[in-house]
Amino acid sequence: MSRRRTSRSPGPPARPSAPVNRTPRPVRVRRRTFGDVVKAFLAFVSLLGLVAGVPLGLAVWRGWPLPGGAPSLEWLQREITVQTFLGVLTVVVWLAWAQFAACVLVEVKAALSGVGVPGRVPGSGPSQLLARQLVAALLLIGAGAAGITPGLSQLGHGVESGRQGPAATAQRTPDVPAQRDRSAEGAASVPLTASPERAGAGERAAGQGDTKYYRIQPPEGRHHDSLWEIAERHLGDGRRYKEIFALNKDRAQPDGSRLSEASLIRPGWIMEMPGDARGGELVEMPGEAPEVSESLRGQIEEYADTGEGAVAPGDVARADAGDEVGVAGAGAVSPASAPAMTRGAGTSSGASDIGATADDGAFGLPGALLAAPLLAAGLLGALGHRRRQALWQSAWAGVAGRRAAEPPTPTGEARDAMDALLVGADPEGVRMLDRSLRGLSAALGDESRPLPVVYAAWLSDGELHLQLAQPAGTPPSPWRLGQDETFWVLSEGEAGRYADVDTAAPYPGLVSLGTMDGARLLLNVESVPGLVSLRGRESDRGAVLASVAAELATNGWSDRMTITLVGFGGHLTPLAPNRLRHLEDTEALFETMEAETRQRRSALGTAGHDSVLTGRTGPARHTRWAPHLVLLAAPPSAEDARRLAELAAGAGRLGIGYLVATDANELPGATWEMEITPEGRLIAPLLGLELDAQLLPAAQQRAVLDLFVAADPERGPGDGPDGGPASAPPFLVDVTEQGRPAVYARLVGPYEIIGLDAPEEERGELLREALALLLLHREGVHPRVLSSALWPRGVPDDVREALLARLRDWLGADPGEGPRLRADAAGRLVLSRSVVSDLDVLRSLYHEATQGGGADNRAVRGRMLTDALVLVRGPLLADRPEGRYRWLGHEIVDARLPLLVADIGLALSEFHLEKDRAEKAIEALTAALRTAPGDERLWHRLLRATHSTGDADRLRALAVDLVARGGPRGVPPRTEALLDELLPTWRESAAAAG
């Protein structure tokens, strides 16, 4: 095959400005130039002068610094002369020299060994930096130079410089700082240029020069290359990696494999380059490059023949931004494949018109919450817990005259935020993540194996990928190895084998940062061996930090945890008062963290653990070793940055993590550096990360906090978030004969619908479920909330609209009033007042009996309470099909209905006891207990009513029943005290009953 001659490029073009990342650029393996030799010689002379010349000169001119004997007190009383001053200065110079010499030894050892992070010489920042630069220059002409640059490339273990064959660091899953622990080291690459004359090649190269080829070599030192770095080095812009990826995607490589992810490049692979690639030590093709072997020449020729179907670079430029492929570099983690286990913007209906930004989506819902499925699920779960607490506290306050209050209905921005949480939340993904991690921990504990250090996790295409700091052997089944030994993978189907296990959460510090190619990255903040820094505008940094804080505080895959917010986030503490702590400044932080760091080091040593991970498995796992994560919003001063760096050194093994905002290009001690752009992209180019960032902007923070404040169990009975009423009255219906509805649905018990024809069989269940959701939300339901409830994995817009049309036709219209299903001014779906459920009637009867017309009329009150209790036929939607109505897990109706029934039973029993009708009261209480068996108030009233009958045997049998219901937990303290009062011998009776 003929080849055109390609001239050697004169040199690399000027690089455009790029986001600054402190992680040092890996040293490129290239030919040594005369300039390198000169630099090495100058470095040698400088080192020789500083290490040997300084002490020799001091010894000759000033003598040996150590005294010949012990100094006397007279020395302190002598007059200070010039000689005294010179003597003191000489000692200082000797000490400085000793420190510098120690730095040189440390740096030389680290450079030659190629393993581990160079040790820190105390108080020698500038000296050690100078020593590092001189040693690097000296070793520039040797293979060891690649290993002496500080940063992520130094974390973990090294790779043999002479190793041949495919490198184990070529990854399929996303590149995160994690992988750089052992493989921020890149594959040394030798670019090759050629111009194959084949169909299609001329079109791609037109106007850009000859086509060139680039061969990835085995790693040398600890540097592994990435497409980003190749593009930055030879195309002048790392973002052009997409062009290289498009030219080589799915083409057969010499080893038979194919490039399927931009983050996956392997030693020995050949990359076709865009025609304008320049720079580097380009090796010319046959005829002009005798150093190229025949086998390599043949490989390139064969590879050139596979490119007819390659995508032109222009096609990449025209590609939709949402289809960009992130670069992780050889040795990075990239989201291989994975059905979105998370139901974020890419899977739910209308996803295409919902951006993962802080702006409102096309449906008027906050896009930031829609695009954060794990965060939304955590917030929704925490909010539900808070509301249940408020219900129970309100119920117990009923003893003092208050009734169980209905939780307030959100309005305005809080309502939009609630809808966004309901649409965006992925509780199944959270459950899968939690069970998988705990199951892994339990399995490793059973095998007496320690937990591996995990830097990151990726949720993608129905798989969970864990990126390990270093190989940890074969994972326990059903986990399997990923693309190499540093990846453990579990599919969604295999994760279903795990059940809930009683073990500590192994990786509670995992937190979502964003998505790349549809895969969601979770960074394990507590495992970072140093600081994580975040650059960008203050508002953008605040949105990232707030998102991290909110998810850490509410996630479902952790147990105990402390999150310290410094200089921001005081308003976020209501999200999780037991986890979130706010400090005003760094002084308070240093005082706290210095003490805790010492305490944790001591505790680990006493317990004999290498790190907190060994305290989360095996016999010691009950200690749990909860993480402490620090988020610092205000850029630290130079002195504070130094102190933070000292605190963070080795913090990963202590379970302490630091995420620090900064305005500076470099932050001392920062192991991983990221930048958030105004467009919402979270980038760390040399780490191979370019994510759609997960954000929680200020507006969404306020809206979410309004939901939590309104549900605060400590609020007074009439205190809303702004001091107004806690909530509007519930939806009430006319309970007289004149108020007969057109459509009546029975939800409390088996589901029945009266007043409508049976829907068509194949779609009937879906229509019934949609009607149930609307009946439980008389305030209105956003169309997106309805569709996400019925189709949790997403649905096209036209399918949703078709369902709404069928539902509207099925429900029909009221004469003279229009359809029974309509949209309100905000676009939410509401039912007309002629469509009523038994739950609506139940609420209305109780309200009328206690606060309405029946409150002052004993006969009316008794009749209404009796009618209400008759309506209760069992739990809500008792016969619902398995696998449907999963949205009920987001509701608190499961807590609301039993409390309402208990309130009705208590009110009716009180009505009967007023006339000394104990048997009627017992009957009412027993009926209420069938729906609310765990309500302690009902048991207390039942014990008192039974005691009032004077039947000791009946009271004793009731006490035995109560003890049996208590199980291993026993009888609640308040019930125990009441039993002691009413039946002092109840313990003997319970023991006799077994």
Coordinates of N, CA, C and O in Angstrom, one line a residue, residues 662-730:
T662 N -12.1 27.2 47.0 CA -10.9 28.0 46.9 C -11.0 28.9 45.7 O -11.7 28.6 44.7
D663 N -10.4 30.1 45.8 CA -10.3 31.0 44.7 C -8.9 30.8 44.0 O -8.7 31.3 42.9
A664 N -8.0 30.2 44.6 CA -6.6 30.1 44.1 C -6.5 29.0 43.1 O -7.3 28.0 43.1
N665 N -5.5 29.1 42.2 CA -5.3 28.1 41.3 C -4.8 26.8 41.9 O -5.0 25.7 41.4
E666 N -4.1 26.9 43.0 CA -3.5 25.8 43.7 C -3.9 25.9 45.2 O -3.8 27.0 45.8
L667 N -4.2 24.8 45.8 CA -4.5 24.8 47.2 C -3.5 23.8 47.8 O -3.5 22.6 47.5
P668 N -2.7 24.2 48.8 CA -1.7 23.3 49.4 C -2.4 22.1 50.0 O -3.4 22.2 50.7
G669 N -1.9 20.9 49.7 CA -2.5 19.7 50.3 C -3.6 19.1 49.5 O -4.2 18.1 49.9
A670 N -4.0 19.8 48.4 CA -5.2 19.3 47.6 C -4.8 18.1 46.8 O -3.9 18.2 45.9
T671 N -5.3 16.9 47.1 CA -5.1 15.7 46.3 C -5.9 15.7 45.0 O -5.4 15.3 44.0
W672 N -7.1 16.0 45.1 CA -8.0 16.1 44.0 C -8.5 17.5 43.8 O -9.0 18.1 44.8
E673 N -8.5 18.0 42.6 CA -9.0 19.4 42.4 C -10.1 19.4 41.3 O -9.9 18.7 40.3
M674 N -11.1 20.1 41.5 CA -12.2 20.2 40.6 C -12.6 21.6 40.4 O -12.3 22.5 41.2
E675 N -13.3 21.9 39.3 CA -13.8 23.2 39.0 C -15.3 23.1 38.6 O -15.6 22.3 37.7
I676 N -16.1 24.0 39.1 CA -17.5 24.1 38.6 C -17.6 25.3 37.7 O -17.3 26.4 38.1
T677 N -18.1 25.1 36.5 CA -18.2 26.1 35.5 C -19.6 26.8 35.6 O -20.5 26.2 36.2
P678 N -19.7 28.0 35.1 CA -21.0 28.7 35.1 C -22.1 27.9 34.4 O -23.3 28.1 34.6
E679 N -21.7 27.0 33.5 CA -22.6 26.2 32.7 C -23.1 24.9 33.5 O -23.8 24.1 33.0
G680 N -22.6 24.8 34.7 CA -23.0 23.6 35.5 C -22.2 22.4 35.2 O -22.6 21.3 35.5
R681 N -21.0 22.5 34.7 CA -20.1 21.4 34.4 C -19.1 21.3 35.5 O -18.4 22.3 35.9
L682 N -18.9 20.1 36.0 CA -17.9 19.9 37.0 C -16.7 19.2 36.3 O -16.9 18.0 35.8
I683 N -15.6 19.8 36.3 CA -14.5 19.3 35.5 C -13.2 19.2 36.3 O -12.9 19.9 37.2
A684 N -12.4 18.2 35.9 CA -11.1 18.0 36.4 C -10.4 17.3 35.3 O -10.3 16.1 35.2
P685 N -9.9 18.0 34.3 CA -9.4 17.5 33.1 C -8.3 16.4 33.3 O -8.4 15.3 32.6
L686 N -7.4 16.6 34.1 CA -6.3 15.6 34.2 C -6.8 14.3 35.0 O -6.1 13.3 35.0
L687 N -8.0 14.4 35.6 CA -8.5 13.2 36.2 C -9.5 12.5 35.3 O -10.1 11.5 35.6
G688 N -9.7 13.1 34.1 CA -10.6 12.5 33.2 C -12.1 12.7 33.5 O -12.9 12.0 33.1
L689 N -12.4 13.8 34.3 CA -13.8 14.0 34.7 C -14.3 15.2 34.0 O -13.7 16.3 34.0
E690 N -15.5 15.1 33.4 CA -16.2 16.2 32.9 C -17.7 15.9 33.1 O -18.3 15.2 32.2
L691 N -18.3 16.3 34.2 CA -19.6 15.8 34.6 C -20.6 17.0 34.4 O -20.3 18.1 34.5
D692 N -21.9 16.5 34.2 CA -23.0 17.5 34.5 C -23.2 17.5 36.0 O -23.6 16.5 36.6
A693 N -22.8 18.6 36.6 CA -22.7 18.6 38.1 C -24.1 18.5 38.7 O -25.1 19.0 38.2
Q694 N -24.1 17.9 39.9 CA -25.3 17.9 40.7 C -25.3 19.1 41.6 O -24.4 19.3 42.3
L695 N -26.3 19.9 41.5 CA -26.4 21.2 42.2 C -27.6 21.3 43.0 O -28.6 20.7 42.7
L696 N -27.6 22.2 44.0 CA -28.7 22.6 44.8 C -28.6 24.1 45.0 O -28.1 24.6 46.0
P697 N -29.1 24.8 44.0 CA -29.0 26.3 44.1 C -29.8 26.9 45.2 O -30.6 26.2 45.8
A698 N -29.6 28.2 45.5 CA -30.2 28.8 46.6 C -31.7 28.8 46.6 O -32.3 28.5 47.7
A699 N -32.3 28.9 45.4 CA -33.8 28.9 45.4 C -34.3 27.6 45.8 O -35.3 27.5 46.5
Q700 N -33.7 26.5 45.3 CA -34.2 25.2 45.6 C -33.9 24.8 47.1 O -34.6 24.1 47.8
Q701 N -32.8 25.4 47.6 CA -32.5 25.2 49.1 C -33.6 25.8 49.9 O -34.1 25.1 50.8
R702 N -34.1 27.0 49.6 CA -35.1 27.6 50.3 C -36.4 26.8 50.2 O -37.1 26.6 51.2
A703 N -36.7 26.4 49.0 CA -38.0 25.6 48.8 C -38.0 24.3 49.6 O -39.0 24.0 50.3
V704 N -36.9 23.6 49.6 CA -36.8 22.3 50.3 C -36.9 22.6 51.8 O -37.5 21.8 52.5
L705 N -36.2 23.6 52.3 CA -36.2 23.9 53.7 C -37.6 24.3 54.2 O -37.9 24.0 55.3
D706 N -38.3 25.0 53.3 CA -39.7 25.3 53.7 C -40.5 24.0 54.0 O -41.3 24.0 54.9
L707 N -40.3 23.0 53.2 CA -41.0 21.7 53.4 C -40.6 21.1 54.8 O -41.4 20.6 55.5
F708 N -39.3 21.2 55.1 CA -38.8 20.6 56.4 C -39.3 21.4 57.6 O -39.7 20.9 58.6
V709 N -39.3 22.7 57.4 CA -39.7 23.6 58.5 C -41.2 23.4 58.8 O -41.6 23.3 60.0
A710 N -42.0 23.3 57.7 CA -43.4 23.1 57.9 C -43.7 21.8 58.6 O -44.7 21.6 59.3
A711 N -42.8 20.8 58.4 CA -43.1 19.5 59.0 C -42.3 19.3 60.3 O -42.3 18.2 60.8
D712 N -41.8 20.4 60.9 CA -41.0 20.3 62.1 C -42.0 19.8 63.2 O -43.0 20.5 63.5
P713 N -41.7 18.7 63.9 CA -42.5 18.2 65.0 C -42.5 19.1 66.2 O -43.4 19.0 67.1
E714 N -41.6 20.1 66.3 CA -41.5 21.0 67.4 C -42.4 22.2 67.2 O -42.5 23.1 68.1
R715 N -43.0 22.4 66.0 CA -43.8 23.5 65.7 C -45.1 23.5 66.6 O -45.6 22.4 67.0
G716 N -45.5 24.7 66.9 CA -46.8 24.8 67.7 C -48.0 24.4 66.8 O -47.9 24.3 65.6
P717 N -49.2 24.2 67.4 CA -50.3 23.7 66.6 C -50.8 24.7 65.6 O -51.4 24.3 64.6
G718 N -50.4 26.0 65.7 CA -50.9 26.9 64.7 C -49.7 27.6 64.0 O -49.9 28.7 63.4
D719 N -48.5 27.0 64.1 CA -47.4 27.7 63.5 C -47.0 27.2 62.1 O -46.6 26.0 62.0
G720 N -47.2 28.0 61.1 CA -46.7 27.6 59.8 C -45.3 28.1 59.6 O -44.7 28.6 60.6
P721 N -44.7 27.9 58.5 CA -43.3 28.3 58.3 C -43.1 29.7 58.5 O -42.0 30.2 58.8
D722 N -44.2 30.5 58.2 CA -44.0 32.0 58.3 C -44.8 32.5 59.5 O -45.1 33.7 59.6
G723 N -45.1 31.7 60.4 CA -45.9 32.1 61.6 C -47.4 32.1 61.4 O -48.1 32.4 62.4
G724 N -47.9 31.7 60.2 CA -49.3 31.6 60.0 C -49.9 30.3 60.4 O -49.3 29.5 61.1
P725 N -51.1 30.0 59.9 CA -51.7 28.7 60.2 C -50.8 27.6 59.7 O -50.2 27.7 58.6
A726 N -50.8 26.5 60.4 CA -50.0 25.3 60.0 C -50.5 24.7 58.7 O -49.7 24.3 57.9
S727 N -51.8 24.7 58.4 CA -52.3 24.2 57.2 C -53.7 24.6 57.0 O -54.4 24.9 58.0
A728 N -54.2 24.5 55.8 CA -55.6 24.8 55.5 C -56.4 23.6 56.0 O -55.9 22.5 56.1
P729 N -57.7 23.8 56.2 CA -58.6 22.6 56.6 C -58.5 21.6 55.5 O -58.3 21.9 54.3
P730 N -58.7 20.3 55.9 CA -58.7 19.2 54.9 C -59.9 19.4 53.9 O -60.8 20.1 54.2

